[in-house]
Amino acid sequence: MELRDKVAIITGASSGIGQGVAVALAEAGMKLVLTARRKKLLDELAAKLPTEAAVVAGDIADPALPQKLIDTAVETFGSCDVVFNNAGVMIVGKAQEIDIEAVCRMVRVNVEAVYRLAILAMRHMIDQGSGYLINTSSILGTKVRETTGAYAGTKYAVEALTEDLRMQAAGTGVRVCALEPGLVETHLQDHFPVHPRDSLNIKQLVQPADIGRTVRFMLEQPDHVAVPRILVMPADQGM
Ligand SMILES: NC(=O)c1ccc[n+]([C@@H]2O[C@H](COP(=O)([O-])OP(=O)(O)OC[C@H]3O[C@@H](n4cnc5c(N)ncnc54)[C@H](OP(=O)(O)O)[C@@H]3O)[C@@H](O)[C@H]2O)c1
């Protein structure tokens, strides 16, 4: 895909991976619709990007937001070519301690909201005859570690829908991908008493800019090449 002047929606753009991907796609000349709850961070990001960006602040678990994002892309920039469906949270812990309500809120953000945006994006892109949907899964969308089962389950759910949508997209001009990061240096793991970097003895984590470069690589493949899954992890992450 030639990225210049194409339009991408990025969820979770106020921080971490979403921010890294926003910078990489803006450097490739794409116009962006940025969303997350923290408007100030989105405004600051939009102000420093080299291309145009529209900010739509909101809670991605609001059922009305996914359609609003697609409408904003089309009304502001004329199309919706890429959806980077990325916002997510991580709640982990032992059964005796884990906050069940927080687990259920995680399911709403990591599964319900991701499903809503993915399905609406598919409808739009299939009608359009082109587009690229990337859902952020995780290495934990492919395996479970003790205490991470509820989070991993949300990512397994993302993997299942992504694989189905990939099959539905075949022959339509639309491509669908699950992005599976290993440990990336963001705020996602801030709640761990011992950061996984230390417990897994990883010297250097993947950076959000590395994920940005990876997403750009996927999008820049020619029309006949799909990258349905991509696992990106620190070189010294053993599991
Ligand atoms: N970091 C890793 O090692 C890693 C590994 C595998 C997969 N992932 C996945 O990568 C994605 C991005 O995470 P990250 O690592 O970049 O973490 P992060 O730095 O904590 O960023 C999370 C983003 O999601 C947004 N978000 C969270 N809840 C939201 C809500 N209810 N409504 C709207 N936006 C919401 C946050 O924005 P606001 O707080 O401003 O709303 C923020 O922009 C997640 O899906 C995560 O599961 C991360």
mmCIF file of N, CA and C and ligand atoms in Angstrom, residues 12-18 35-38 41 58-61 86-89 109-110 136-139 151 155 181-189, ligand 1:
data_model
loop_
_atom_site.group_PDB
_atom_site.id
_atom_site.type_symbol
_atom_site.label_atom_id
_atom_site.label_comp_id
_atom_site.label_asym_id
_atom_site.label_seq_id
_atom_site.Cartn_x
_atom_site.Cartn_y
_atom_site.Cartn_z
ATOM 1 N N GLY A 12 -5.832 3.936 21.383
ATOM 2 C CA GLY A 12 -4.737 3.861 22.364
ATOM 3 C C GLY A 12 -3.568 4.721 21.947
ATOM 4 N N ALA A 13 -3.876 5.868 21.320
ATOM 5 C CA ALA A 13 -2.821 6.709 20.743
ATOM 6 C C ALA A 13 -2.174 7.636 21.768
ATOM 7 N N SER A 14 -2.676 7.660 22.998
ATOM 8 C CA SER A 14 -2.119 8.605 23.977
ATOM 9 C C SER A 14 -0.841 8.092 24.620
ATOM 10 N N SER A 15 -0.450 6.857 24.329
ATOM 11 C CA SER A 15 0.642 6.243 25.089
ATOM 12 C C SER A 15 1.236 5.075 24.322
ATOM 13 N N GLY A 16 2.429 4.686 24.672
ATOM 14 C CA GLY A 16 3.031 3.413 24.286
ATOM 15 C C GLY A 16 2.975 3.064 22.808
ATOM 16 N N ILE A 17 2.468 1.879 22.528
ATOM 17 C CA ILE A 17 2.482 1.340 21.164
ATOM 18 C C ILE A 17 1.685 2.230 20.214
ATOM 19 N N GLY A 18 0.509 2.682 20.646
ATOM 20 C CA GLY A 18 -0.316 3.529 19.782
ATOM 21 C C GLY A 18 0.417 4.800 19.387
ATOM 22 N N THR A 35 -7.290 8.423 18.981
ATOM 23 C CA THR A 35 -8.260 8.332 20.066
ATOM 24 C C THR A 35 -7.670 7.657 21.297
ATOM 25 N N ALA A 36 -8.184 8.072 22.450
ATOM 26 C CA ALA A 36 -7.896 7.524 23.784
ATOM 27 C C ALA A 36 -8.700 8.419 24.717
ATOM 28 N N ARG A 37 -8.613 8.177 26.039
ATOM 29 C CA ARG A 37 -9.367 9.042 26.964
ATOM 30 C C ARG A 37 -8.631 10.342 27.256
ATOM 31 N N ARG A 38 -7.300 10.310 27.308
ATOM 32 C CA ARG A 38 -6.540 11.493 27.755
ATOM 33 C C ARG A 38 -6.311 12.467 26.596
ATOM 34 N N LEU A 41 -2.958 14.501 26.074
ATOM 35 C CA LEU A 41 -1.844 13.764 25.472
ATOM 36 C C LEU A 41 -2.054 13.602 23.966
ATOM 37 N N GLY A 58 -12.182 9.857 24.016
ATOM 38 C CA GLY A 58 -13.324 9.122 24.553
ATOM 39 C C GLY A 58 -12.922 7.763 25.068
ATOM 40 N N ASP A 59 -13.896 7.148 25.749
ATOM 41 C CA ASP A 59 -13.685 5.794 26.276
ATOM 42 C C ASP A 59 -14.043 4.807 25.175
ATOM 43 N N ILE A 60 -13.098 3.971 24.799
ATOM 44 C CA ILE A 60 -13.331 3.047 23.676
ATOM 45 C C ILE A 60 -14.415 2.019 24.021
ATOM 46 N N ALA A 61 -14.723 1.880 25.313
ATOM 47 C CA ALA A 61 -15.809 0.967 25.707
ATOM 48 C C ALA A 61 -17.192 1.592 25.499
ATOM 49 N N ASN A 86 -6.056 -0.983 18.850
ATOM 50 C CA ASN A 86 -4.924 -1.263 19.736
ATOM 51 C C ASN A 86 -5.149 -0.990 21.211
ATOM 52 N N ALA A 87 -6.119 -0.140 21.561
ATOM 53 C CA ALA A 87 -6.278 0.227 22.980
ATOM 54 C C ALA A 87 -6.485 -1.029 23.816
ATOM 55 N N GLY A 88 -5.851 -1.067 24.978
ATOM 56 C CA GLY A 88 -6.020 -2.232 25.836
ATOM 57 C C GLY A 88 -5.475 -1.983 27.224
ATOM 58 N N VAL A 89 -5.903 -2.827 28.140
ATOM 59 C CA VAL A 89 -5.401 -2.767 29.519
ATOM 60 C C VAL A 89 -5.018 -4.187 29.930
ATOM 61 N N VAL A 109 -12.973 -3.554 27.378
ATOM 62 C CA VAL A 109 -12.024 -2.774 26.563
ATOM 63 C C VAL A 109 -11.291 -3.680 25.564
ATOM 64 N N ASN A 110 -10.753 -4.799 26.057
ATOM 65 C CA ASN A 110 -9.866 -5.625 25.220
ATOM 66 C C ASN A 110 -10.629 -6.517 24.242
ATOM 67 N N THR A 136 -4.379 -5.396 17.782
ATOM 68 C CA THR A 136 -3.242 -5.699 18.661
ATOM 69 C C THR A 136 -3.615 -6.849 19.586
ATOM 70 N N SER A 137 -2.949 -7.977 19.374
ATOM 71 C CA SER A 137 -3.063 -9.127 20.260
ATOM 72 C C SER A 137 -1.870 -9.081 21.208
ATOM 73 N N SER A 138 -1.179 -10.172 21.372
ATOM 74 C CA SER A 138 -0.028 -10.233 22.288
ATOM 75 C C SER A 138 0.628 -11.587 22.113
ATOM 76 N N ILE A 139 1.867 -11.704 22.568
ATOM 77 C CA ILE A 139 2.445 -13.044 22.702
ATOM 78 C C ILE A 139 1.547 -13.875 23.617
ATOM 79 N N TYR A 151 -6.200 -11.917 31.138
ATOM 80 C CA TYR A 151 -5.671 -11.038 30.072
ATOM 81 C C TYR A 151 -5.399 -11.855 28.804
ATOM 82 N N LYS A 155 -6.855 -11.759 24.701
ATOM 83 C CA LYS A 155 -6.038 -11.731 23.475
ATOM 84 C C LYS A 155 -6.302 -12.970 22.608
ATOM 85 N N PRO A 181 2.776 -8.445 20.081
ATOM 86 C CA PRO A 181 4.023 -7.993 20.709
ATOM 87 C C PRO A 181 4.414 -8.878 21.887
ATOM 88 N N GLY A 182 5.734 -9.032 22.063
ATOM 89 C CA GLY A 182 6.276 -9.499 23.339
ATOM 90 C C GLY A 182 6.363 -8.280 24.253
ATOM 91 N N LEU A 183 7.364 -8.243 25.094
ATOM 92 C CA LEU A 183 7.435 -7.123 26.050
ATOM 93 C C LEU A 183 7.884 -5.838 25.370
ATOM 94 N N VAL A 184 7.031 -4.831 25.438
ATOM 95 C CA VAL A 184 7.328 -3.521 24.851
ATOM 96 C C VAL A 184 7.402 -2.514 25.991
ATOM 97 N N GLU A 185 8.318 -1.567 25.890
ATOM 98 C CA GLU A 185 8.517 -0.571 26.957
ATOM 99 C C GLU A 185 7.386 0.471 26.915
ATOM 100 N N THR A 186 6.327 0.206 27.670
ATOM 101 C CA THR A 186 5.168 1.112 27.749
ATOM 102 C C THR A 186 4.719 1.145 29.209
ATOM 103 N N HIS A 187 3.524 1.701 29.444
ATOM 104 C CA HIS A 187 3.005 1.748 30.823
ATOM 105 C C HIS A 187 2.147 0.535 31.168
ATOM 106 N N LEU A 188 2.022 -0.428 30.250
ATOM 107 C CA LEU A 188 1.089 -1.541 30.464
ATOM 108 C C LEU A 188 1.423 -2.380 31.691
ATOM 109 N N GLN A 189 2.732 -2.527 31.956
ATOM 110 C CA GLN A 189 3.132 -3.416 33.064
ATOM 111 C C GLN A 189 3.491 -2.653 34.336
HETATM 112 N N1 LIG B 1 3.496 -3.323 26.286
HETATM 113 C C1 LIG B 1 3.539 -4.610 26.041
HETATM 114 O O1 LIG B 1 4.498 -5.305 26.436
HETATM 115 C C2 LIG B 1 2.438 -5.269 25.246
HETATM 116 C C3 LIG B 1 2.624 -6.588 24.846
HETATM 117 C C4 LIG B 1 1.613 -7.207 24.124
HETATM 118 C C5 LIG B 1 0.467 -6.542 23.798
HETATM 119 N N2 LIG B 1 0.294 -5.247 24.215
HETATM 120 C C6 LIG B 1 -0.963 -4.583 23.858
HETATM 121 O O2 LIG B 1 -0.652 -3.355 23.222
HETATM 122 C C7 LIG B 1 -1.774 -2.472 23.344
HETATM 123 C C8 LIG B 1 -1.289 -1.093 23.750
HETATM 124 O O3 LIG B 1 -0.739 -1.170 25.046
HETATM 125 P P1 LIG B 1 0.590 -0.389 25.484
HETATM 126 O O4 LIG B 1 1.595 -1.407 25.807
HETATM 127 O O5 LIG B 1 0.909 0.660 24.493
HETATM 128 O O6 LIG B 1 0.102 0.208 26.893
HETATM 129 P P2 LIG B 1 -0.138 1.701 27.400
HETATM 130 O O7 LIG B 1 1.099 2.508 27.256
HETATM 131 O O8 LIG B 1 -0.715 1.533 28.757
HETATM 132 O O9 LIG B 1 -1.247 2.255 26.400
HETATM 133 C C9 LIG B 1 -2.579 1.807 26.460
HETATM 134 C C10 LIG B 1 -3.426 2.708 25.598
HETATM 135 O O10 LIG B 1 -4.773 2.238 25.609
HETATM 136 C C11 LIG B 1 -5.641 3.338 25.934
HETATM 137 N N3 LIG B 1 -6.806 2.880 26.674
HETATM 138 C C12 LIG B 1 -6.851 2.059 27.744
HETATM 139 N N4 LIG B 1 -8.114 1.942 28.193
HETATM 140 C C13 LIG B 1 -8.891 2.716 27.383
HETATM 141 C C14 LIG B 1 -10.267 3.031 27.339
HETATM 142 N N5 LIG B 1 -11.144 2.510 28.232
HETATM 143 N N6 LIG B 1 -10.710 3.859 26.375
HETATM 144 C C15 LIG B 1 -9.855 4.394 25.479
HETATM 145 N N7 LIG B 1 -8.529 4.127 25.466
HETATM 146 C C16 LIG B 1 -8.066 3.312 26.416
HETATM 147 C C17 LIG B 1 -4.791 4.266 26.785
HETATM 148 O O11 LIG B 1 -5.272 5.599 26.680
HETATM 149 P P3 LIG B 1 -6.000 6.437 27.831
HETATM 150 O O12 LIG B 1 -5.506 5.913 29.152
HETATM 151 O O13 LIG B 1 -5.597 7.840 27.551
HETATM 152 O O14 LIG B 1 -7.458 6.184 27.603
HETATM 153 C C18 LIG B 1 -3.438 4.142 26.099
HETATM 154 O O15 LIG B 1 -3.360 5.032 25.010
HETATM 155 C C19 LIG B 1 -2.734 -3.136 24.339
HETATM 156 O O16 LIG B 1 -3.778 -3.766 23.627
HETATM 157 C C20 LIG B 1 -1.859 -4.192 25.004
HETATM 158 O O17 LIG B 1 -2.619 -5.268 25.499
HETATM 159 C C21 LIG B 1 1.254 -4.599 24.909
#
